[in-house]
Structure formats: structure tokens, C-alpha cells
Short mmCIF file of C-alpha atoms and ligand atoms in Angstrom, two decimals:
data_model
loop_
_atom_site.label_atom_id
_atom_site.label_comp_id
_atom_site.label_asym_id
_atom_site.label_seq_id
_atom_site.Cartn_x
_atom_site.Cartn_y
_atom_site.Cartn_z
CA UNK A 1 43.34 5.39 32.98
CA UNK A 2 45.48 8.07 30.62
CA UNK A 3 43.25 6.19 27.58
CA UNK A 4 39.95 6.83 29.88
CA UNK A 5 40.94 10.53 30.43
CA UNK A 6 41.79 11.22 26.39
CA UNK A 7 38.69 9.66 25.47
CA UNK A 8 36.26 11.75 27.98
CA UNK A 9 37.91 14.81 27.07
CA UNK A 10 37.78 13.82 23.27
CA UNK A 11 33.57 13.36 23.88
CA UNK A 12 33.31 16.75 25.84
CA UNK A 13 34.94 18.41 23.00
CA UNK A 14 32.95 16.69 20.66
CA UNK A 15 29.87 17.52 23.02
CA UNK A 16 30.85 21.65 23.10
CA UNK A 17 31.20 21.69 19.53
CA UNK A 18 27.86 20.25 18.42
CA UNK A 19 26.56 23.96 18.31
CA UNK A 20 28.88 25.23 16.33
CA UNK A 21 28.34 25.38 12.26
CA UNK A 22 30.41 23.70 10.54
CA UNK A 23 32.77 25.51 8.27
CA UNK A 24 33.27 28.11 10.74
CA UNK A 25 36.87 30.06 10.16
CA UNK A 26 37.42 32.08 12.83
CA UNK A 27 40.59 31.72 15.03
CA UNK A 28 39.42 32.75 17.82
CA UNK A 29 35.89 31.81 18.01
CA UNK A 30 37.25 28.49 16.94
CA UNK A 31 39.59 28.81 20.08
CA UNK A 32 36.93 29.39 22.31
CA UNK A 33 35.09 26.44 21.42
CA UNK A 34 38.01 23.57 21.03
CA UNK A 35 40.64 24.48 23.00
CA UNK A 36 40.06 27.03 25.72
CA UNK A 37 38.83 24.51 28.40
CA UNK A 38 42.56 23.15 28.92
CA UNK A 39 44.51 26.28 27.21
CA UNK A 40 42.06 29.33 28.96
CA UNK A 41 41.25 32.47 27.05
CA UNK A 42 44.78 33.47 27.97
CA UNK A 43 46.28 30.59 26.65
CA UNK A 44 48.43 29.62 29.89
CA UNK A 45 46.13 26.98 30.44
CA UNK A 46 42.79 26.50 32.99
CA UNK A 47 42.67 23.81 35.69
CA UNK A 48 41.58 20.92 33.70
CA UNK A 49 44.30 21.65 31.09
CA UNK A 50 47.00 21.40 34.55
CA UNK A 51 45.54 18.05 35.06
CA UNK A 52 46.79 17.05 31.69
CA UNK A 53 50.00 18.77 32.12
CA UNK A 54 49.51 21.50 29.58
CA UNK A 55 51.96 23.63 28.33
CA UNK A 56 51.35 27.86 28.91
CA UNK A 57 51.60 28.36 24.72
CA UNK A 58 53.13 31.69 25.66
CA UNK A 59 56.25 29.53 26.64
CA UNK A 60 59.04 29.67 24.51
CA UNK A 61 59.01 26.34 23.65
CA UNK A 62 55.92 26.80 21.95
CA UNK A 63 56.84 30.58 21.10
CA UNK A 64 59.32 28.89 18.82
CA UNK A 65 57.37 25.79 17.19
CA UNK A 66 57.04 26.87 13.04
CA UNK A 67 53.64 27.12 12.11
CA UNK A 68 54.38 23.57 10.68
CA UNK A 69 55.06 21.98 13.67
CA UNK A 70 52.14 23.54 15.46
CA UNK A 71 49.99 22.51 12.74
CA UNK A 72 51.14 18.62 12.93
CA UNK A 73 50.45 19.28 16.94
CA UNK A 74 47.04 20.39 16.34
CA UNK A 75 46.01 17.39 13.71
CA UNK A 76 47.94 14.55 15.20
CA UNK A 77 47.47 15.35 18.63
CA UNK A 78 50.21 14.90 21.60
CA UNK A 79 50.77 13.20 24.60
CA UNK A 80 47.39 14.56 26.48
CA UNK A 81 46.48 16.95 24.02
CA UNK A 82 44.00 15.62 21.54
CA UNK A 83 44.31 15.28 18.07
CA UNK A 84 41.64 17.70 15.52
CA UNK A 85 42.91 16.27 12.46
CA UNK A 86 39.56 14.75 11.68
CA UNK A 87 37.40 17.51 12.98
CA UNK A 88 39.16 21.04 11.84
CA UNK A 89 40.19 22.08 8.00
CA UNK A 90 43.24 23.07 7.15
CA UNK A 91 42.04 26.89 6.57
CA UNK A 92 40.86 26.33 10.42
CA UNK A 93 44.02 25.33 11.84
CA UNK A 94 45.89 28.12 9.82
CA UNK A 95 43.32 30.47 11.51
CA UNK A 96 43.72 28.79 15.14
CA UNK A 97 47.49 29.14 14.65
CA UNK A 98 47.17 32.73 13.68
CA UNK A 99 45.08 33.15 16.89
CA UNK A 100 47.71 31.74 19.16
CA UNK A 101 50.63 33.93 17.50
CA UNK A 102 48.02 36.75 18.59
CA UNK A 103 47.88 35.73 22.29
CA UNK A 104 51.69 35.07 22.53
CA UNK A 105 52.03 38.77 21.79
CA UNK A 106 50.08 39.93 24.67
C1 HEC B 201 41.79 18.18 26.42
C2 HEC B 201 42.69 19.32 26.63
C3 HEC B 201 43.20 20.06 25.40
C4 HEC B 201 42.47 20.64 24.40
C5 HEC B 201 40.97 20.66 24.22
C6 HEC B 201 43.44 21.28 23.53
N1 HEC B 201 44.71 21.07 23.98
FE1 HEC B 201 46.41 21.80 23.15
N2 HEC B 201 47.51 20.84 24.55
C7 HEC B 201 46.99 20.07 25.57
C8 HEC B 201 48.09 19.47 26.32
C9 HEC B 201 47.95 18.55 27.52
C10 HEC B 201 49.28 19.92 25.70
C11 HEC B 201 50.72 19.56 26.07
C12 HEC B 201 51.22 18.44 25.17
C13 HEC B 201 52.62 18.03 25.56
O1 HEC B 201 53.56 18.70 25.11
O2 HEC B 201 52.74 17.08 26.33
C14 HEC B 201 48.88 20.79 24.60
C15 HEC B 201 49.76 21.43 23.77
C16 HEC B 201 49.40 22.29 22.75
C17 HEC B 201 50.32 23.03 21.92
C18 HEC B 201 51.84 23.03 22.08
C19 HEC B 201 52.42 21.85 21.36
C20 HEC B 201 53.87 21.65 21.66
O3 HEC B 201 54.49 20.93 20.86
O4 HEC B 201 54.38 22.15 22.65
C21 HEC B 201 49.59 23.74 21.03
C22 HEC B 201 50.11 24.66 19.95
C23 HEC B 201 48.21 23.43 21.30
N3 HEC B 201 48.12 22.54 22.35
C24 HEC B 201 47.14 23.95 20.58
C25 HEC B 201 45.82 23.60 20.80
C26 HEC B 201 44.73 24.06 19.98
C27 HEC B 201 44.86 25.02 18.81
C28 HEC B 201 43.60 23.50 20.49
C29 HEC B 201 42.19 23.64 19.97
C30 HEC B 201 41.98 23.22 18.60
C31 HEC B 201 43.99 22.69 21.62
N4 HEC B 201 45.34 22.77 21.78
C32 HEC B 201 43.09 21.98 22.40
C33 HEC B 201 45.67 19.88 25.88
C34 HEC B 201 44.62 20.33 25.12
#
């Protein structure tokens, strides 16, 4: 069932990104397409993301994961969140990471 979950919100991912070029570098557009539907605009996380148990990245737990660690996060995925290693660049993590230290200042 947890398998079943990961893997439809893997394909709607993969669904909402299908319009967007490829190469694109831009933290936050890239945020809007990949990860608000579970983190929200906001980053403390929509409905959907609650379902999955999503953590509010303006916690400080995540406040103080290294840019490292957040990186290995975004490319390996964990628990319920979903792994992007095969479907971001590095330049567009650094630039999704740089993003979310923007939110956690608001
Ligand atoms: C399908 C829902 C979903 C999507 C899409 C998603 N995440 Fe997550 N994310 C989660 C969940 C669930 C967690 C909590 C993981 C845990 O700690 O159990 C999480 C945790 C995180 C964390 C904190 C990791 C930690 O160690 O506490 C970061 C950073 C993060 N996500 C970034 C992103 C970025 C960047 C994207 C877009 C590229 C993204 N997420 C897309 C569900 C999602």
C-alpha cells in the first residue's frame, strides 16, 4: 500500500513535469513544479504532503540539514518523499536548495 502510494505520486510528478523544458534552472519555478504539491508554496506542506507525513522545511530539523544532506534527501529520496536523483541536475538541486534556504527565512 506505502509502495502503491510512492509509485502514484512518483507518476503524477512525472505527469506535472512533462511541460516543463528540460534544463530548466530555476529554484523556484523548479519548486513549483516538483515539490509544491506535498511541500505548498510556503513550504509547510499542503494536504497531500500531511498524508505522507511531511515535514514543515521551516522546522529546525530541516533548518539545520547542510546543504549536503539536503542534497542526498533530494536525489535519494526518503521515507515518503521521493527520490529526483534521476530526474534533476546537480545545478538544479543546488538551485532548489537555494530556494528552500529562501523560504525558511520568511
Ligand atoms: C510526493 C510528495 C513529495 C514531493 C513531490 C516532494 N517531497 Fe520533499 N518530502 C516529502 C516527505 C513525505 C518528506 C518527509 C520525509 C521524512 O523525513 O520522513 C519530505 C522531506 C523533504 C525534506 C526534508 C528532509 C529531511 O531530512 O528532513 C526536504 C529538504 C525536501 N523534502 C525537499 C523536497 C524538494 C526540493 C522537492 C522537489 C524537488 C520535494 N521535496 C518534493 C514529500 C515530498
Amino acid at each position: 500500500m506505502k509502495m502503491l502510494t510512492v509509485f502514484f505520486s512518483a507518476a503524477a510528478v512525472v505527469c506535472s513535469l512533462s511541460g516543463v523544458a528540460s534544463g530548466q534552472n530555476n529554484g523556484a519555478t523548479l519548486f513549483q513544479s516538483r515539490c509544491v504539491m506535498c511541500h505548498g508554496a510556503d513550504g509547510k506542506g499542503t494536504p497531500t504532503g500531511a498524508a505522507l507525513k511531511v515535514v514543515n522545511l521551516h522546522s529546525p530539523a530541516v533548518r539545520k540539514l547542510s546543504n549536503a544532506e539536503m542534497a542526498t534527501v533530494i536525489r535519494k529520496g526518503k521515507n515518503m518523499m521521493p527520490a529526483f536523483g534521476n530526474s534533476l541536475t546537480s545545478p538544479q538541486i543546488e538551485s532548489l536548495i537555494s530556494h528552500i534556504r529562501e523560504l525558511q527565512k520568511k
